[in-house]
XYZ file of C-alpha atoms in Angstrom:
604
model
C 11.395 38.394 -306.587
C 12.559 41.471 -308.527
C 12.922 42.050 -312.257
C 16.495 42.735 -311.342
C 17.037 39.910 -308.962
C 15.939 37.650 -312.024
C 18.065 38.996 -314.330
C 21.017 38.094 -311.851
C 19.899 34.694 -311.561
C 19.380 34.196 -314.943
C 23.007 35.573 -315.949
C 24.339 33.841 -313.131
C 22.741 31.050 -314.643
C 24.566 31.409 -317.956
C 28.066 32.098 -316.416
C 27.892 28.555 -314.749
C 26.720 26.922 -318.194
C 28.565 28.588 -320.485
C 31.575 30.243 -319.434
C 33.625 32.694 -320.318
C 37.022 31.413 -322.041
C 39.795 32.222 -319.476
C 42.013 33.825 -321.954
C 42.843 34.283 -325.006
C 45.710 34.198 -327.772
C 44.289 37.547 -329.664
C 46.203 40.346 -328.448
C 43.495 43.169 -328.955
C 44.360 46.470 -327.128
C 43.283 45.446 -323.088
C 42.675 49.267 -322.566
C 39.905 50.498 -320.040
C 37.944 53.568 -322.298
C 36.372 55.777 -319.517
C 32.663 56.240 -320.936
C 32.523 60.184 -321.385
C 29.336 60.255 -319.719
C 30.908 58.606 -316.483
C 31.297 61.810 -313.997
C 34.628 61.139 -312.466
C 34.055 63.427 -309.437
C 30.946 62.135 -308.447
C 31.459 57.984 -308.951
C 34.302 55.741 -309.637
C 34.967 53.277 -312.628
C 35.684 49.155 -311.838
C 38.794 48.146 -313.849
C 36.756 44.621 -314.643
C 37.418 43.528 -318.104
C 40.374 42.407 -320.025
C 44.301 42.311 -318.670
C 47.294 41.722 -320.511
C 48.608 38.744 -318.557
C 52.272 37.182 -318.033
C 52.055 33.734 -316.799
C 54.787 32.871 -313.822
C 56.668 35.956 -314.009
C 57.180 38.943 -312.279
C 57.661 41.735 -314.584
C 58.454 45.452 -313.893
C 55.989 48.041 -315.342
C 59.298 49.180 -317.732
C 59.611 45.335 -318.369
C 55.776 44.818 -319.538
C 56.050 48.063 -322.249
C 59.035 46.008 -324.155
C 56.572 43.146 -323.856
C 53.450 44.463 -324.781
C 56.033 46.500 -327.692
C 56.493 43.451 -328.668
C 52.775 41.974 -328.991
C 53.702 39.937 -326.097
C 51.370 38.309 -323.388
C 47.668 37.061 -323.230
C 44.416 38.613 -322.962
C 42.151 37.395 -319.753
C 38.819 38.560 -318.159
C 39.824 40.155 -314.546
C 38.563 39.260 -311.928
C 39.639 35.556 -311.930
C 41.634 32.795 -310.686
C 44.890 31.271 -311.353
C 43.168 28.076 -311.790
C 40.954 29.132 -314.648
C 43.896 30.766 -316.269
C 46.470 28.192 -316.342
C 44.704 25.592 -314.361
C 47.101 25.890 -311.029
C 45.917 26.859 -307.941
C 49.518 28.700 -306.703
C 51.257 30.599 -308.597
C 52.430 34.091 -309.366
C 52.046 36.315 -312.901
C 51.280 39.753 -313.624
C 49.100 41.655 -314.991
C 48.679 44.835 -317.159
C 45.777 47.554 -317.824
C 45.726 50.877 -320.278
C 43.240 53.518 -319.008
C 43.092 56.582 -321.059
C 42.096 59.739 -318.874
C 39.727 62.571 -319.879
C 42.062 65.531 -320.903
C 39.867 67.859 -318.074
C 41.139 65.576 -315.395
C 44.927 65.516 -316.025
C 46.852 66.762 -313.227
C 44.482 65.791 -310.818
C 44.956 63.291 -307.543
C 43.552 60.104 -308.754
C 43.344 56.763 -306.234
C 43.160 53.154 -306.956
C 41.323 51.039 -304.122
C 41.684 47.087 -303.756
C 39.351 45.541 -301.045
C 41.381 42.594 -300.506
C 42.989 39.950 -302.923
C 43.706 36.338 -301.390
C 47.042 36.830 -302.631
C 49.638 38.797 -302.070
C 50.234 41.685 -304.837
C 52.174 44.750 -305.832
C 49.994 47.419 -307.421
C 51.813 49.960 -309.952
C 50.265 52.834 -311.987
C 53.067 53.492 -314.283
C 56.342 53.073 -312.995
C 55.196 54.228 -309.260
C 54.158 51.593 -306.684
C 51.198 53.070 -304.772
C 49.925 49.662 -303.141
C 51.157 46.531 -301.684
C 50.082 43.694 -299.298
C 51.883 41.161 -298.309
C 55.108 39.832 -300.283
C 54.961 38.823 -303.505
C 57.156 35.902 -304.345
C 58.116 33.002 -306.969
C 57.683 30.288 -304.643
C 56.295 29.861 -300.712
C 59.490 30.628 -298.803
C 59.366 34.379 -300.894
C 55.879 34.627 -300.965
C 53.917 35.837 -297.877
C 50.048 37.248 -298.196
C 47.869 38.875 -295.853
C 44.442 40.171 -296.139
C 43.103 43.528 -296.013
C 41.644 46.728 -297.786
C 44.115 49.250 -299.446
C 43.986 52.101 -301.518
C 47.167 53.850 -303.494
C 46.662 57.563 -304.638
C 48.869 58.980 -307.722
C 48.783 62.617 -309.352
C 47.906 62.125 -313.521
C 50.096 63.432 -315.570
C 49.357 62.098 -319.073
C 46.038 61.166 -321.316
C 47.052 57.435 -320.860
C 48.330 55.662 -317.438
C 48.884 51.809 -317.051
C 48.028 49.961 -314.440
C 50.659 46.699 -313.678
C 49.656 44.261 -311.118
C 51.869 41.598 -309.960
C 50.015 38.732 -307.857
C 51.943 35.901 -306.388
C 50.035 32.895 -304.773
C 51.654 30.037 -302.294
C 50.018 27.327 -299.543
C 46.193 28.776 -299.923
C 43.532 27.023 -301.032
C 42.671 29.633 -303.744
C 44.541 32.724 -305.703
C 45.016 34.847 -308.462
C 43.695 38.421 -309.197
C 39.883 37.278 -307.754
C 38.304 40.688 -306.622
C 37.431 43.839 -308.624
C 39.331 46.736 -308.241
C 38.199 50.458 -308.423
C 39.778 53.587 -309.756
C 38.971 57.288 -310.043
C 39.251 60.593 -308.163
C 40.970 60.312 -304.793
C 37.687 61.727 -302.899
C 35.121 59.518 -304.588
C 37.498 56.577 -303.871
C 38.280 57.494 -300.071
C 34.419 58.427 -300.008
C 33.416 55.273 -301.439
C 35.681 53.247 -298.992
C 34.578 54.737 -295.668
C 31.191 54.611 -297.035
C 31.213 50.801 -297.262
C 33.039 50.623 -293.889
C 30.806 52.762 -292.077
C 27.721 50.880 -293.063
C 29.145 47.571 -291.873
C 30.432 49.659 -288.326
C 26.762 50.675 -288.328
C 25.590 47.229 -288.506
C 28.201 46.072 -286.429
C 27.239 48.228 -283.225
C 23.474 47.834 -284.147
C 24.149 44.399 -284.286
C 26.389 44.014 -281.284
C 23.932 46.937 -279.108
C 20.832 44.571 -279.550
C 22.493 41.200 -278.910
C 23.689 43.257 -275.439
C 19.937 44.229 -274.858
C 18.998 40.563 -275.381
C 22.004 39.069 -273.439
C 21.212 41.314 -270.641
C 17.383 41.056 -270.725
C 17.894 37.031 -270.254
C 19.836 37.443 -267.526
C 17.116 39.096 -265.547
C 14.328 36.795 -266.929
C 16.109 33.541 -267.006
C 13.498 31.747 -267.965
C 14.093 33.175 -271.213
C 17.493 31.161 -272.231
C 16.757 30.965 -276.073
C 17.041 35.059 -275.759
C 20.564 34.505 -273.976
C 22.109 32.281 -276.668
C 20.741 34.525 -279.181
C 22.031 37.716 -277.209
C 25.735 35.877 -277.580
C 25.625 34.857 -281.116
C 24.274 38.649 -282.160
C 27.602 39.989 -280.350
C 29.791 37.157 -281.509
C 29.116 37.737 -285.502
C 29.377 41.416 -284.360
C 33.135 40.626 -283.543
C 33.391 38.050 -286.337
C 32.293 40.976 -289.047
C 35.282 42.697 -287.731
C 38.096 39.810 -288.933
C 35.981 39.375 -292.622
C 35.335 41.283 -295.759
C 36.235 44.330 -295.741
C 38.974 42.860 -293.154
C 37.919 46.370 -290.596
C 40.629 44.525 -287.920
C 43.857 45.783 -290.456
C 42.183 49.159 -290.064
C 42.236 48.723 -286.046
C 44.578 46.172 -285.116
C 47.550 46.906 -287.209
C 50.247 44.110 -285.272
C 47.522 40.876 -286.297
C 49.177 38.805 -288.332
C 47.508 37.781 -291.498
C 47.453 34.100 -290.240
C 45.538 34.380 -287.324
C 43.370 37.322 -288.687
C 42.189 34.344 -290.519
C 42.225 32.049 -287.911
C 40.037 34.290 -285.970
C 37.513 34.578 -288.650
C 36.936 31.020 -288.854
C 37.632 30.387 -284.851
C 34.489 32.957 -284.560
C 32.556 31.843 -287.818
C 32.339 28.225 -286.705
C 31.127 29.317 -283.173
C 28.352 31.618 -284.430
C 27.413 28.966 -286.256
C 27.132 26.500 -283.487
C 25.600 29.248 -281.500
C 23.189 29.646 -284.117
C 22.507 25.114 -284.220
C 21.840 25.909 -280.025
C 19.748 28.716 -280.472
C 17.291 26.922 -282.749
C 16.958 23.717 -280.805
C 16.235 25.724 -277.676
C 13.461 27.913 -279.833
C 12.265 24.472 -281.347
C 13.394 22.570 -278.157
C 10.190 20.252 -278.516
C 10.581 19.257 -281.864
C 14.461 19.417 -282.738
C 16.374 16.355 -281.689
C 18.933 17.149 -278.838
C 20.985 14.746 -280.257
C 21.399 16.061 -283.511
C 21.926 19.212 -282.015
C 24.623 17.375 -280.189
C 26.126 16.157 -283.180
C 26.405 19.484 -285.149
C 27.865 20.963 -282.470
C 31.009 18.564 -281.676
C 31.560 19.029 -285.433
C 31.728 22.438 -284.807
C 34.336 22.422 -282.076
C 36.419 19.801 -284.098
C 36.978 22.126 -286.747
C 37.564 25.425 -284.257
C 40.618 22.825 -282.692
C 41.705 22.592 -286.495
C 41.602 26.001 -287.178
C 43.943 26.482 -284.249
C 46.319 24.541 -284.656
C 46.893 24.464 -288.557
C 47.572 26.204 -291.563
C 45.222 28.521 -293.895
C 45.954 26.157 -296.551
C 44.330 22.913 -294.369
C 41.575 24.532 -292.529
C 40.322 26.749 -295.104
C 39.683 23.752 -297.172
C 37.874 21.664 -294.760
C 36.104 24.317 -293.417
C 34.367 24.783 -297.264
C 33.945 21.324 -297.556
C 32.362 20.810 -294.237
C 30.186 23.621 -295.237
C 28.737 21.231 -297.314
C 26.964 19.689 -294.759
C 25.029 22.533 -294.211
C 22.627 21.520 -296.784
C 20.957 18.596 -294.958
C 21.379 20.570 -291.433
C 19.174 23.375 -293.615
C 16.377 20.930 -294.402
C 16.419 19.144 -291.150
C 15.612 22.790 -289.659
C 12.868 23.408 -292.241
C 11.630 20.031 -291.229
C 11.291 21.222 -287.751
C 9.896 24.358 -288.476
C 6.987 22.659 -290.636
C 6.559 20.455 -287.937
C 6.596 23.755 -285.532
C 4.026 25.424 -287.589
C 1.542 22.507 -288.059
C 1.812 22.408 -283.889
C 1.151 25.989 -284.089
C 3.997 26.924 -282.110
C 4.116 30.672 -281.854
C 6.216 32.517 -284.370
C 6.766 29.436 -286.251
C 5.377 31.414 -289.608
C 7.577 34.305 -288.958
C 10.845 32.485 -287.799
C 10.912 30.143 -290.545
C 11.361 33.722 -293.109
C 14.184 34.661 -290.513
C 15.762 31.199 -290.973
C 15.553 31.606 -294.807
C 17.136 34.885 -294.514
C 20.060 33.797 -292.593
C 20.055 30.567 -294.700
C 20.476 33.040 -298.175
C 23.038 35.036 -296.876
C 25.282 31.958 -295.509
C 25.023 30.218 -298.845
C 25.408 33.455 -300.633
C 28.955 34.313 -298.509
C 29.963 30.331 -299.337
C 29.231 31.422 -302.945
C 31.175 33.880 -303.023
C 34.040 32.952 -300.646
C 34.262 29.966 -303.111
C 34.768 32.574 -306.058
C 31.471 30.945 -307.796
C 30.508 34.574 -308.971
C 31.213 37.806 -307.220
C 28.451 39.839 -305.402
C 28.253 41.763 -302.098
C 28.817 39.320 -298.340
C 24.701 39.317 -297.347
C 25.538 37.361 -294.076
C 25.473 40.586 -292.064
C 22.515 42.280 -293.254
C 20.949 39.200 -293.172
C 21.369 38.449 -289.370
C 20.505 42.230 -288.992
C 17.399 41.178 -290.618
C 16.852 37.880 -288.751
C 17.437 40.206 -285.261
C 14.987 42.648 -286.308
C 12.648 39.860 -286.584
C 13.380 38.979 -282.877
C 13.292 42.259 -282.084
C 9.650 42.201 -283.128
C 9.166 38.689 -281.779
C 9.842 39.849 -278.415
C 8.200 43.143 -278.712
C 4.942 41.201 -279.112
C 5.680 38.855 -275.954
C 6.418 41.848 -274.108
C 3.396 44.054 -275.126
C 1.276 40.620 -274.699
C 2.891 40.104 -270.945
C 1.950 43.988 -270.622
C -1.179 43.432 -271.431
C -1.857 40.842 -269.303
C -0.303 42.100 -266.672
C -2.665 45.153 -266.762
C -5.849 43.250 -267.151
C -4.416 41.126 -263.606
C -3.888 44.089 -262.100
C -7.138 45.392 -262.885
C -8.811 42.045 -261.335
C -6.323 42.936 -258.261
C -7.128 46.236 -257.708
C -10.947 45.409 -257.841
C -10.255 42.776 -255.531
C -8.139 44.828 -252.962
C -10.800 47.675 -252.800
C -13.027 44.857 -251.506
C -10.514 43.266 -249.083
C -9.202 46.790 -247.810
C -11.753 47.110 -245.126
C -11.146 43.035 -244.159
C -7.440 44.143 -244.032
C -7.869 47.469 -242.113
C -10.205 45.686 -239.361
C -7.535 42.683 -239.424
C -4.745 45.560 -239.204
C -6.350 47.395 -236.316
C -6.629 43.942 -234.461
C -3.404 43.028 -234.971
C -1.662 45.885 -233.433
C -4.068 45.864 -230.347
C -3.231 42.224 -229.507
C 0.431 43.208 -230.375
C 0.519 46.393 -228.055
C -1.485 43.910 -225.494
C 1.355 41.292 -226.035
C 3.799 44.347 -225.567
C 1.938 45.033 -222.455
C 1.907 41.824 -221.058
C 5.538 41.481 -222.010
C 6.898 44.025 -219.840
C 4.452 45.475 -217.874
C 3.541 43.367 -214.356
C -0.140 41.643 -214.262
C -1.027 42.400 -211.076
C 0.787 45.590 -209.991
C 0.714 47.475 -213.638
C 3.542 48.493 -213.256
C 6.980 47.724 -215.404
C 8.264 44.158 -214.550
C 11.373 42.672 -214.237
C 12.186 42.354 -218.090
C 11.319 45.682 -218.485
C 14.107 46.624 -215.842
C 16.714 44.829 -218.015
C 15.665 46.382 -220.972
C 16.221 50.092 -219.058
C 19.361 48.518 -218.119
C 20.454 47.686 -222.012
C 18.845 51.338 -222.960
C 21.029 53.178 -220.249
C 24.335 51.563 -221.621
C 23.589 52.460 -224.980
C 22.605 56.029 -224.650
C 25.493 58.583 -224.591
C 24.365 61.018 -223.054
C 23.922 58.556 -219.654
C 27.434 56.963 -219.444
C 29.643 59.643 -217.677
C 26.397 60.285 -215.237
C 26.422 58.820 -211.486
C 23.687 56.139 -210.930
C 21.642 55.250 -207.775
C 19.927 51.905 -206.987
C 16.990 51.717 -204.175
C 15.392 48.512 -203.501
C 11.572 48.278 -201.079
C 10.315 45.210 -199.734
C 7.131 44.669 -197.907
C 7.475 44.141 -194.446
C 5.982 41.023 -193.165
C 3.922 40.411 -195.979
C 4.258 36.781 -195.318
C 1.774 37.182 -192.238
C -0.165 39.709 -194.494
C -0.908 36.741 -196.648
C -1.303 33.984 -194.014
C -3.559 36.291 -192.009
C -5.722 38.185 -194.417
C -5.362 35.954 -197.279
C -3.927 36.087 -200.626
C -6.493 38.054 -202.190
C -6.085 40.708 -200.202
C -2.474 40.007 -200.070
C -2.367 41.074 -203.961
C -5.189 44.096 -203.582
C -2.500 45.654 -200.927
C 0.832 45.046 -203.136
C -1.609 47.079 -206.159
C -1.783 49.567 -203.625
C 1.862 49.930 -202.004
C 2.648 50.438 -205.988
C 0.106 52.848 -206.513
C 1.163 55.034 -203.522
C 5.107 54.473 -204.060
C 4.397 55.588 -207.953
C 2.534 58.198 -206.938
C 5.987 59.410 -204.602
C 8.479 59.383 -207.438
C 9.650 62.204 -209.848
C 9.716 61.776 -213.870
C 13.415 61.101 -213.898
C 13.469 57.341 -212.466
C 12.774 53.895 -213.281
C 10.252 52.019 -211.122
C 9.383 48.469 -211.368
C 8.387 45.274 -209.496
C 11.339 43.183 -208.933
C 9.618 40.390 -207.754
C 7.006 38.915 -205.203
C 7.265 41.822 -202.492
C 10.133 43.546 -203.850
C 10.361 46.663 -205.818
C 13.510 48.523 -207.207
C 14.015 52.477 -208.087
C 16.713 53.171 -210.243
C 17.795 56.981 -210.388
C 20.056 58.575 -212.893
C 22.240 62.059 -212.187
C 21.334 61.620 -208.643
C 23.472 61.773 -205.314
C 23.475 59.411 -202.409
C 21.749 62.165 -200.601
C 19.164 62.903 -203.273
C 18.945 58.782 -203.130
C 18.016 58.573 -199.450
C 15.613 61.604 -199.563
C 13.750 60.124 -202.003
C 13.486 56.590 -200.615
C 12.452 58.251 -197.065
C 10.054 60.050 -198.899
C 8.316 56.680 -200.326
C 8.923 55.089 -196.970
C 6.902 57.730 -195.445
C 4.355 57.772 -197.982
C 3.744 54.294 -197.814
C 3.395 54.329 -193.503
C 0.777 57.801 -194.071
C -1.323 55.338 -196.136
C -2.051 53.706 -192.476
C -2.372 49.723 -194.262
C -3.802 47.948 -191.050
C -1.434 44.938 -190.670
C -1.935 43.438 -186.933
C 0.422 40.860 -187.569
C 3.141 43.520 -187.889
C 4.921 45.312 -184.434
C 3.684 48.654 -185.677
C 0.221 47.221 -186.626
C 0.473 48.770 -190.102
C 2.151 48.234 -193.091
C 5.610 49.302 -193.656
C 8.243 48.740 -196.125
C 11.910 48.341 -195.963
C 14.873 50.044 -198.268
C 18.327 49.474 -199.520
C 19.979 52.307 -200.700
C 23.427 52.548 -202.635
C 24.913 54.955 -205.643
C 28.064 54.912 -207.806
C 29.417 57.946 -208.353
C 31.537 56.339 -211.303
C 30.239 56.742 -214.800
C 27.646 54.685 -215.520
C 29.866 52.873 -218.959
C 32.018 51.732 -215.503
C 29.390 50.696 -213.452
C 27.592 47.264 -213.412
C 24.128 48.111 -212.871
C 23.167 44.455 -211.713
C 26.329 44.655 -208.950
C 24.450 47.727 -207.684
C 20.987 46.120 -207.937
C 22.700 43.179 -205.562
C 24.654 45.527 -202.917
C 21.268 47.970 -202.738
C 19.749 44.281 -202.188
C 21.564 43.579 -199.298
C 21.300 46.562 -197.388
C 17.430 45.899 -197.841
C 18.284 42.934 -195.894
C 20.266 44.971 -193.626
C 17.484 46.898 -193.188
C 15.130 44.135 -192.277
C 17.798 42.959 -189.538
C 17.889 46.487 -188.067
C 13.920 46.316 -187.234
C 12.310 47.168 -190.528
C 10.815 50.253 -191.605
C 13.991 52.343 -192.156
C 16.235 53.086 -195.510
C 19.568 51.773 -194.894
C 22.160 52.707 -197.198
């Protein structure tokens, strides 16, 4: 710890020991002396220090110079509450300030910036109001507060300017004139202001940006759920930064009422918080009870159904005394942690100095939400802090998964350079038995020749290709004739050798543009595209003929060789009219036709 850090603590220390007397009944001037070594137009002054005050009334700045003409009023240390002033917690008074101005800055625009009271006030410098929030009243049905930043800006006219602030406090758990105020040159105030508020944007969006990364990153590795509750609670207290100090949602959503501005801060307090209570039993899942986290929890969403349905005044002050609580949840979760890192559970070392961190700037915020003393709200650099840590957490796990990763796909590529010769002999055998299967599948055994699936597949192919639907179509169909006696009279060896051979020779007869296949048994079918019934009967007289010049002895036939028989028959509709198996039938029977009219003849 720092020299300065113990010098904090130790006057911190002090203040809670021996405090400062509230007020007091000397009336010595309560005038703010700007140090002439303070550089107005580079840095501001805070008005901390002594007030005139004016217990329970409202007083006009005209009003308070009779008074204070008069010796009037009581000296108190700003900032403060009503309760250490005149032991009440709601009230109203006023109070005054003298600041004498440099002579070189007269005439210049000067600004006054309050962060946020939790009451409501009216801010003068002399007799000109330059900033107000909410109503200020001298009982609840006048009164109304709200929270937020404001700054007034006035043009200095004279060596000495007073500074009058009336405060008015109803139905809050807290009030008075509780947070330190700044004054000085209108450009070191505004650049002051949107100094502060663009730091806590920055962390905001870094904040919000990384718990997007980690929300989306679990979604795609789901086995990493501790990430996705973290991702949420990273963008939650994003959005919950945005409803506390500095109050950034007046600046942006101007129609919020002050009431549910504070609802919402609580509403998404309590549920980063219980975020947080699922986050750390799913790190610590082995060794934090689920029952406890349970427990925690259903607190948790008891006091978000307060918040909702009450008053500031009722919620507020259970939420702080809930708070307590957090105490024994704290050293339950160091409990787990030691237990964690005597398990040697990774990160255990390293998480428990994140959970501290978080831990410091929680009890800090109660602190000074409580009014205890006043410092800066740590909470959101302090989860900054505890993401970075997860940041680096999972930077590790991935550059250790990357690791490994490379070292297995070293082993794998070692071990597919010695299987690539397996796999490219296994390869090369596969597709030969496939293009045998292929074979098999729609070429005939015994003929070689395409087989009756392949003829339905042309059939499917023809239909589907455009260029063949407006074309005409012709069918043929052959059969052997007699083949029965082939077979009963030179067996059925030789009864296959000479269908091989009536293929071979009608093949052998037929131009590139047709179809030819085995139909079945004896049978064999020639389907022509683009072709005329004349073109149809040339060609089949041409296989006829071709088949009888092969001179096949057959004795049991009338013309003691073999012969075949055809069935001719075209549509000269397009082809996307034409059933193809209707024409395969009616070619079919005039094969039959054929055989009736003494064989070895095309009939069509």
């Amino acid at each position: 710890m720092s020299k300065r850090n113990y010098m904090f603590l130790f006057v911190f220390i002090i203040m809670v020991l021996f405090p400062k007397p509230g007020s007091s009944t000397i009336h010595a001037e309560a005038a703010n002396l700007i140090d002439s070594e303070v550089n107005l137009d580079t840095s501001s002054i805070s008005l901390d220090g002594d007030w005139y005050m004016f217990q329970e009334q409202l007083l006009s700045p005209e009003q308070i110079k009779q008074r204070l003409d008069r010796l009037e009023g009581k000296i108190v240390t700003i900032p403060n509450s009503f309760d250490t002033h005149f032991d009440k917690v709601n009230s109203f008074a006023t109070y005054t300030k003298r600041i004498d101005i440099p002579e070189e800055y007269i005439g210049r625009t000067f600004g006054i910036h309050v962060p946020f009271q939790y009451s409501a006030y009216r801010l003068y410098v002399d007799e000109k109001l330059v900033a107000r929030n909410g109503t200020v009243g001298t009982n609840s049905e006048e009164h109304r507060a709200e929270m937020g930043p404001d700054t007034g800006y006035f043009v200095v006219n004279s060596p000495t300017v007073y500074v009058t602030m009336q405060v008015s406090s109803f139905d809050h758990i807290r009030g008075g004139f509780e947070n330190s105020i700044t004054f000085g040159l209108a450009s070191v105030i505004n650049k002051e202001f949107y100094r502060t508020v663009t730091w806590t944007l920055f962390l905001n969006g870094s904040i919000f940006i990384t718990g997007l990364f980690m929300f989306i990153l679990s979604i795609y590795r789901r086995e990493e759920k501790a990430y996705f509750i973290f991702g949420l609670f990273a963008m939650l207290i994003s959005v919950r930064s945005l409803f506390a100090v500095p109050f950034i949602y007046t600046l942006m959503f101007l129609n919020i009422d002050w009431v549910w501005g504070t609802r919402l801060e609580y509403i998404l307090t309590l549920l980063t918080s219980a975020l947080y209570v699922i986050f750390l039993w799913k790190f610590h899942e082995k060794y934090f009870n689920k029952n406890v986290m349970y427990f925690i929890v259903s607190v948790h969403a008891v006091l978000v159904f307060v918040t909702l349905f009450t008053q500031p005044i009722l919620f507020q002050d259970l939420y702080f005394k809930g708070m307590l609580f957090s105490i024994p949840y704290f050293i339950y979760v160091l409990y787990v942690i030691i237990i964690s890192i005597k398990n040697q559970l990774t990160y255990a070392k390293l998480n428990v100095v994140g959970i501290i961190i978080i831990f410091i700037g929680f009890f800090n915020d109660y602190a000074v939400g409580q009014n205890l003393y006043q410092f800066y709200n740590l909470m959101l650099p302090a989860v900054m802090l505890y993401i970075l840590i997860h940041v680096y957490i999972m930077g590790r796990d991935f550059a250790k998964y990357k690791n490994d990763t490379l070292i297995l796909n070293e082993q794998l590529l070692t071990l597919n350079a010695s299987l690539d010769r397996k796999v490219y002999k296994r390869t090369k055998e596969l597709e030969k038995a496939n293009a045998q299967l292929a074979k098999l599948a729609y070429i005939d055994g015994l003929t070689k020749v395409p087989n009756r699936h392949a003829l339905n597949r042309q059939i499917e192919k023809m239909k589907l290709d455009s260029d063949n639907r407006c074309l005409p179509i012709s069918v043929m169909m052959f059969d052997v004739d007699y083949f029965k006696q082939y077979n009963d009279h030179y067996g059925h060896i030789a009864g296959d050798e000479v269908l091989r051979q009536v293929a071979q020779a009608m093949e052998s007869a037929l131009p590139k543009d047709c179809f030819f296949a085995r139909y079945g048994g004896e049978e064999f079918v020639i389907i022509l595209k683009n072709a005329s019934l004349d073109r149809a009967i040339l060609l089949a007289e041409k296989v006829r003929k071709k088949i009888e010049r092969e001179q096949i002895a057959h004795v049991k036939s009338e013309y003691e060789i073999l012969t075949i028989s055809v069935g001719v028959t075209t549509s000269t509709a397009p082809l996307e009219e034409t059933d193809v198996n209707e024409l395969i039938q009616e070619a079919d029977e005039l094969l039959y036709v054929s055989k009736r009219n003494g064989r070895n003849q095309v009939v069509y």
